[in-house]
Short mmCIF file of C-alpha atoms in Angstrom, two decimals:
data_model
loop_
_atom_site.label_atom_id
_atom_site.label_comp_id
_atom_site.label_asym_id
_atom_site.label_seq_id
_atom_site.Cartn_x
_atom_site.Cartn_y
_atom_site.Cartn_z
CA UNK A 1 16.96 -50.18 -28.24
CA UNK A 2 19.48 -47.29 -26.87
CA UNK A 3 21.00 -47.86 -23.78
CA UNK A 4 18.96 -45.01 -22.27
CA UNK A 5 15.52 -46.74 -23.79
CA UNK A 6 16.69 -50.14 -22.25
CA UNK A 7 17.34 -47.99 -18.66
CA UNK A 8 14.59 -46.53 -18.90
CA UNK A 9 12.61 -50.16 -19.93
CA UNK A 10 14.67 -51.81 -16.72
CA UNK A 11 12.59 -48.72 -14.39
CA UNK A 12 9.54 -49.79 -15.88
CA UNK A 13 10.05 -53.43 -13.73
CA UNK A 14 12.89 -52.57 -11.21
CA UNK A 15 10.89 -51.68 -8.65
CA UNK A 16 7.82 -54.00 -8.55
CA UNK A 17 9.00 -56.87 -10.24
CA UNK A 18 9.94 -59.13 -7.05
CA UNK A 19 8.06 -59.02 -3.51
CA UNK A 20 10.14 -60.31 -1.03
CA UNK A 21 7.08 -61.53 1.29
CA UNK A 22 5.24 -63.16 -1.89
CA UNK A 23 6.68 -67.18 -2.19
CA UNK A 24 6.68 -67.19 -5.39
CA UNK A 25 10.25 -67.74 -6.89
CA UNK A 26 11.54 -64.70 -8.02
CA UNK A 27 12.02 -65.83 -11.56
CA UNK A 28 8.76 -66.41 -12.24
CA UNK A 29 7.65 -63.27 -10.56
CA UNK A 30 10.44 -61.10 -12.83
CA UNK A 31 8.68 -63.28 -15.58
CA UNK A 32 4.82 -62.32 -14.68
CA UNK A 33 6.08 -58.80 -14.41
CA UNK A 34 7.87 -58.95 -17.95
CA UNK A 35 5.12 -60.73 -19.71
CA UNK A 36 2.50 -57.72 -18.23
CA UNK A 37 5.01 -54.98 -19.79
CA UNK A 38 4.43 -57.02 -23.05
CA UNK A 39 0.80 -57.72 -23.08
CA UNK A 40 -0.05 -54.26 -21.97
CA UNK A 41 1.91 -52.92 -24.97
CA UNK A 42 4.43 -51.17 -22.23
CA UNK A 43 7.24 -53.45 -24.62
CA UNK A 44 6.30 -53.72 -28.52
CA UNK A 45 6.95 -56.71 -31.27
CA UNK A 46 10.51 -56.15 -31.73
CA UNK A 47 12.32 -54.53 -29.01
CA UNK A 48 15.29 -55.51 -27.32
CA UNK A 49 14.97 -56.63 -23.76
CA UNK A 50 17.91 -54.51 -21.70
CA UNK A 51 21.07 -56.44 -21.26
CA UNK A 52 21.75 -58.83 -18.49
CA UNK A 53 23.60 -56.01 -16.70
CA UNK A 54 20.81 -53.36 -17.10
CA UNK A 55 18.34 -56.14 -15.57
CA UNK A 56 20.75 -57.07 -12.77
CA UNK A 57 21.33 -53.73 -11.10
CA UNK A 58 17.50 -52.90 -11.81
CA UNK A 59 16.37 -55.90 -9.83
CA UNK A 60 18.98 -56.51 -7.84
CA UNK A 61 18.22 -60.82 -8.56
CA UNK A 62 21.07 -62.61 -9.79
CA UNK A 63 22.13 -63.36 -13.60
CA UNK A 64 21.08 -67.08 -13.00
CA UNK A 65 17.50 -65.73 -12.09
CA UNK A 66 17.34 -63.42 -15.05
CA UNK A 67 18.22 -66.37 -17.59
CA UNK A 68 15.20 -68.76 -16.00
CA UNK A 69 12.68 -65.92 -16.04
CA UNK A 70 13.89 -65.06 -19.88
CA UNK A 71 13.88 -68.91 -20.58
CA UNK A 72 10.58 -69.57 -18.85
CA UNK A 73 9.12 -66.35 -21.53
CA UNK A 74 11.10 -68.17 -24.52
CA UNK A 75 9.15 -71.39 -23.97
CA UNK A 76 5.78 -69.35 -24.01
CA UNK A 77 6.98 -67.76 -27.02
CA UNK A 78 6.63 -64.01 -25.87
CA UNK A 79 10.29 -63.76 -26.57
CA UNK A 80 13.02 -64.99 -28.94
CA UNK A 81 16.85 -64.84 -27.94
CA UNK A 82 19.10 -64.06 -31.09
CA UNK A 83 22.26 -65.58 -30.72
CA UNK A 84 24.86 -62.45 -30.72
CA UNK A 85 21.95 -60.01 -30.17
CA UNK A 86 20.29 -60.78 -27.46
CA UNK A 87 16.23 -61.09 -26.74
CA UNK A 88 13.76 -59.68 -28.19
CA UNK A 89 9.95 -59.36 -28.07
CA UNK A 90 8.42 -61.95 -30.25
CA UNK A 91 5.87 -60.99 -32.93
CA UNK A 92 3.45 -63.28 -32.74
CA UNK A 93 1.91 -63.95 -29.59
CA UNK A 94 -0.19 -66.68 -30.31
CA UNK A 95 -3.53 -66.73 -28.70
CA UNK A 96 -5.04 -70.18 -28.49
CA UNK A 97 -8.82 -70.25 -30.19
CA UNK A 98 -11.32 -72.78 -28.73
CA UNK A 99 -15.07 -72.58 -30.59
CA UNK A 100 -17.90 -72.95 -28.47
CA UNK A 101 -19.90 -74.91 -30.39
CA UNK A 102 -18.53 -78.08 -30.38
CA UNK A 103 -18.18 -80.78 -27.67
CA UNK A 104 -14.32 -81.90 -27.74
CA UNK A 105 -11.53 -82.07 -25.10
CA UNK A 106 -8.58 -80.38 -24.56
CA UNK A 107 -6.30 -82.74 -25.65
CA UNK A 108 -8.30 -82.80 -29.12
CA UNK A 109 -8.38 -79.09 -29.35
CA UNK A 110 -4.88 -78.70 -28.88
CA UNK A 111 -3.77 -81.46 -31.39
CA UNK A 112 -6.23 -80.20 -33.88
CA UNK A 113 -4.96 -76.45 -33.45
CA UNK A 114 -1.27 -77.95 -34.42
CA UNK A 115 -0.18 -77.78 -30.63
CA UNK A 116 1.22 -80.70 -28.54
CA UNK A 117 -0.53 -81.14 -25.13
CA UNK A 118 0.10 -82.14 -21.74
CA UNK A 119 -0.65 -82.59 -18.39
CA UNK A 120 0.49 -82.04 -14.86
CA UNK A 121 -1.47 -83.84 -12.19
CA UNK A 122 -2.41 -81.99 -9.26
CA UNK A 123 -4.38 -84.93 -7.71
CA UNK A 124 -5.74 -87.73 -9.50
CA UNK A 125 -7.75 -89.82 -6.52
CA UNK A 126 -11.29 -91.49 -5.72
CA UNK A 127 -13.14 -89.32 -3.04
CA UNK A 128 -16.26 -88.55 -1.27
CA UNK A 129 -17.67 -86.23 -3.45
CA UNK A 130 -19.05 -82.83 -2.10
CA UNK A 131 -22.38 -81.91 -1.75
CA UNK A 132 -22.16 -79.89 -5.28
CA UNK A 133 -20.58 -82.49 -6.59
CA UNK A 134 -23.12 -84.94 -5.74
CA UNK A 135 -26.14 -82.64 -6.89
CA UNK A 136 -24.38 -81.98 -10.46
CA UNK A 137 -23.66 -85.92 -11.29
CA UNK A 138 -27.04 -86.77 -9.74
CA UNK A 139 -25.19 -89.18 -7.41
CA UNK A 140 -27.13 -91.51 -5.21
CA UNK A 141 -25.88 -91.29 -1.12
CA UNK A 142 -22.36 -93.45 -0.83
CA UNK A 143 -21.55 -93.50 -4.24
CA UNK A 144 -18.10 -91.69 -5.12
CA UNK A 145 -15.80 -89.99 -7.46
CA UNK A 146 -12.76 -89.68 -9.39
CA UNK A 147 -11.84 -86.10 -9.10
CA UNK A 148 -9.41 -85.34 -11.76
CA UNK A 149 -7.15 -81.85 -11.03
CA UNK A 150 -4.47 -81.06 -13.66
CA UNK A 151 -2.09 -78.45 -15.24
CA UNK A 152 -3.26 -78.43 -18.83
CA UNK A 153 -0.28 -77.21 -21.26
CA UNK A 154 0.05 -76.46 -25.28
CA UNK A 155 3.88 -76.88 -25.88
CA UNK A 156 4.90 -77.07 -22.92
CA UNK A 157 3.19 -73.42 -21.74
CA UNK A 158 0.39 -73.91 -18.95
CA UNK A 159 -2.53 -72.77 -20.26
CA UNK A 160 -5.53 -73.85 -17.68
CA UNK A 161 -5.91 -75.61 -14.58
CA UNK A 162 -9.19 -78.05 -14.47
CA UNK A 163 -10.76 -79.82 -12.24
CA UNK A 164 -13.08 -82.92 -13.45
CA UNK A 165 -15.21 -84.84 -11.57
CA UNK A 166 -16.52 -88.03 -12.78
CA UNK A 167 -18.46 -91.02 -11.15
CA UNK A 168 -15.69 -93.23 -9.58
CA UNK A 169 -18.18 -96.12 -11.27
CA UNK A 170 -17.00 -95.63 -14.39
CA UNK A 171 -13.24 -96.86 -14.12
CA UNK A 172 -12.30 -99.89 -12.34
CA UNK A 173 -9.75 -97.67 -10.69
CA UNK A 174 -6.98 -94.31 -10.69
CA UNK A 175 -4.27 -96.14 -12.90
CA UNK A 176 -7.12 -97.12 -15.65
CA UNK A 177 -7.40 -93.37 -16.29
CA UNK A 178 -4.80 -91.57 -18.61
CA UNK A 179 -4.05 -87.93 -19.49
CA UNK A 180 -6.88 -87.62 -21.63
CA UNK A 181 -10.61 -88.39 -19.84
CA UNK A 182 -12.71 -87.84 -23.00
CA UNK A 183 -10.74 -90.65 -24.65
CA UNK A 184 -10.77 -92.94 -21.15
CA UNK A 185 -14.89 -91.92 -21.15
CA UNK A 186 -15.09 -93.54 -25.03
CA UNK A 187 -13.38 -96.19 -23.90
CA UNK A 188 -15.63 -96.78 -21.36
CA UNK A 189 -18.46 -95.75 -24.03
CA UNK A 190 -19.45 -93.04 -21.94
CA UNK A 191 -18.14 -90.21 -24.58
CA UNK A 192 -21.05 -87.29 -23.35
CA UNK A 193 -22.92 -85.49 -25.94
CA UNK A 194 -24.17 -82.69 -25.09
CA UNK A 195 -22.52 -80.03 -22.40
CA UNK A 196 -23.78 -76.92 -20.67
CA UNK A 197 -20.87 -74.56 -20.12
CA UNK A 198 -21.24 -71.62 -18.37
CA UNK A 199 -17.99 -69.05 -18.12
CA UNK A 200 -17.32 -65.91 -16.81
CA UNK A 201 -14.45 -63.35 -16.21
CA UNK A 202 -12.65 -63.71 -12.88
CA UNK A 203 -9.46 -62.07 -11.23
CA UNK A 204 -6.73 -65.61 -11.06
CA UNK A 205 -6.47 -67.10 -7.53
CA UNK A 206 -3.22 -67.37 -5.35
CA UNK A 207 -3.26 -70.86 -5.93
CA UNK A 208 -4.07 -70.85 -9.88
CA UNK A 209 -1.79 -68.26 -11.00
CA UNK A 210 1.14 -69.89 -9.60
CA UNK A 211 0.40 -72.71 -11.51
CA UNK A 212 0.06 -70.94 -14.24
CA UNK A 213 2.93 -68.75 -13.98
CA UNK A 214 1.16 -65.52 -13.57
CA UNK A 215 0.33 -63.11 -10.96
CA UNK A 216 -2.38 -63.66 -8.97
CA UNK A 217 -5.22 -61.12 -9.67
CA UNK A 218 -5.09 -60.79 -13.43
CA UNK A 219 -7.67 -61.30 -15.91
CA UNK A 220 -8.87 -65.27 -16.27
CA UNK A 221 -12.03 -66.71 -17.87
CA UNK A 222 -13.42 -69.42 -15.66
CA UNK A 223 -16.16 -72.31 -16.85
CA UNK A 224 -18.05 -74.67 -15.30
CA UNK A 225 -19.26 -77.06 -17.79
CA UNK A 226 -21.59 -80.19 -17.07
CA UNK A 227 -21.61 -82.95 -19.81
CA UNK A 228 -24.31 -85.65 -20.54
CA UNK A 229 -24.67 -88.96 -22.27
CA UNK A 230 -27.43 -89.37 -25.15
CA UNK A 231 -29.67 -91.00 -22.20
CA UNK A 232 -29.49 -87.85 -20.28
CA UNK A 233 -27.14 -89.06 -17.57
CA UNK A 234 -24.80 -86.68 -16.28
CA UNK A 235 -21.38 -87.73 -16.50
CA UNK A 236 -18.99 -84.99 -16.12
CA UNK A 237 -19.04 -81.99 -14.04
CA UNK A 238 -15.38 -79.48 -14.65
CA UNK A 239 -14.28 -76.46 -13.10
CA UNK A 240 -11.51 -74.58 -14.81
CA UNK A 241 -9.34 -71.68 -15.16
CA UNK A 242 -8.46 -70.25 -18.34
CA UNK A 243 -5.50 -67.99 -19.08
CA UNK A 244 -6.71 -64.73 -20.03
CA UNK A 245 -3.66 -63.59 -22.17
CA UNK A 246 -3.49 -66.38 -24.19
CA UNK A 247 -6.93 -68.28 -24.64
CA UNK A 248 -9.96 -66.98 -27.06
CA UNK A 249 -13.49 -68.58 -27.48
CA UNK A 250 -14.99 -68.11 -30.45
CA UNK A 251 -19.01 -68.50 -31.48
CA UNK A 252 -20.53 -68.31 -34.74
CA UNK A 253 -23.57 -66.14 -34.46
CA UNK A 254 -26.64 -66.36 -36.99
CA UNK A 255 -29.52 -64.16 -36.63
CA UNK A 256 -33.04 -66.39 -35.46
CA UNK A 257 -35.28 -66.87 -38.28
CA UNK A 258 -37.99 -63.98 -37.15
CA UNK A 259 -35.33 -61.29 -37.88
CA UNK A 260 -34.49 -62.39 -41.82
CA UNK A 261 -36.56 -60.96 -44.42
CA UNK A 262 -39.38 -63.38 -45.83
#
């Protein structure tokens, strides 16, 4: 890239990279603004970022700001630093594929996919369930919860944020439950069966897409899914938020027997 092409790059996020009113740290708002110049295409597979300098006097944020916002894009592998070059647009974005027609966990998805999970805990706590709550489990008045709020990550980049809601019944208590709940629920021999999962596209709360690292507003897929035992009990009821950059689902269609030829 020229130095009048990485100038001219370093306009394209000068001015709306960083809101001063928004408390979001500013690296991770030069990030969200860097990573939509990639994802829109704005920034092809293969260019070189402008230099530190270029990026300084365009944003006016210090160099120590630039490096964490160009680290935090490494991690997610959007970018690749060369050592002597400098950084450059990765190119392969990964997407993440999930199908839809299997009943598995994240955790299992991810390791199967050749990805290492993990988990931040947002709150991890027996409560009074809510009144939707209560209606989707099929509680009975008094009985409680274990609601179940995380940061789910595939090396290390935050992918969705879920929150589960299981009957507080099943598990003796909080510290009996690890990252994974489909493996705590086969422990318990509660492992569901069959799930209803209903998703659809949604603009990324405040709350979410700093999570997520992401500006609030953009593109997300979010799913409620309700999973049952073989007796028919309801046993899980999830709410999540799916990065829309990165995450795919996939379903094999076939075409119902009325439509083949005889």
């Amino acid at each position: 890239m020229t130095d009048n092409m990485a100038g001219e790059s370093a306009l394209l996020f000068g001015s709306e990279a960083i809101d001063e009113t928004n408390p979001t740290p500013r690296y991770i708002q030069l990030a969200n603004r860097i990573r939509s110049l990639i994802l829109d295409g704005s920034w092809k597979a293969g260019d070189a970022l402008p230099s530190e300098r270029t990026m300084v006097s365009a944003t006016n944020l210090s160099r120590v700001t630039i490096r964490k916002a160009l680290e935090l894009l490494v991690q997610e592998e959007l970018l690749q630093q060369r050592h002597g070059s400098g950084t450059y647009v990765n190119d392969n974005v990964e997407r993440i594929e999930q199908s839809l027609g299997v009943l598995t966990g994240f955790s299992e998805d991810m390791v199967s996919l050749g990805h290492v999970p993990s988990v931040r805990w947002i709150e991890r706590v027996i409560a009074v369930p809510s009144s939707t709550e209560t209606m989707m489990l099929g509680l009975s008045p008094g009985e409680k919860v274990l609601r179940l709020h995380r940061l789910r990550l595939a090396d290390g980049v935050p992918l969705a944020v879920e929150m589960a809601v299981v009957p507080a019944s099943l598990f003796p208590s909080v510290e009996h439950m690890g990252d994974s709940l489909y493996e705590a629920l086969a422990k318990a021999d509660m492992l569901p069966e069959k799930a209803l999962q209903r998703m659809h596209a949604c603009s990324l709360p405040p709350f979410e897409a700093e999570l997520l690292c992401t500006d609030a507003g953009v593109p997300a897929l979010y799913i409620e899914r309700v999973s049952r035992i073989k007796s028919g009990r309801t046993i899980e009821f999830t709410r999540s938020y799916y990065r829309g950059d990165r995450y795919d689902f996939v379903a094999e269609l076939t075409l119902p027997a009325r439509g083949r030829e005889p």
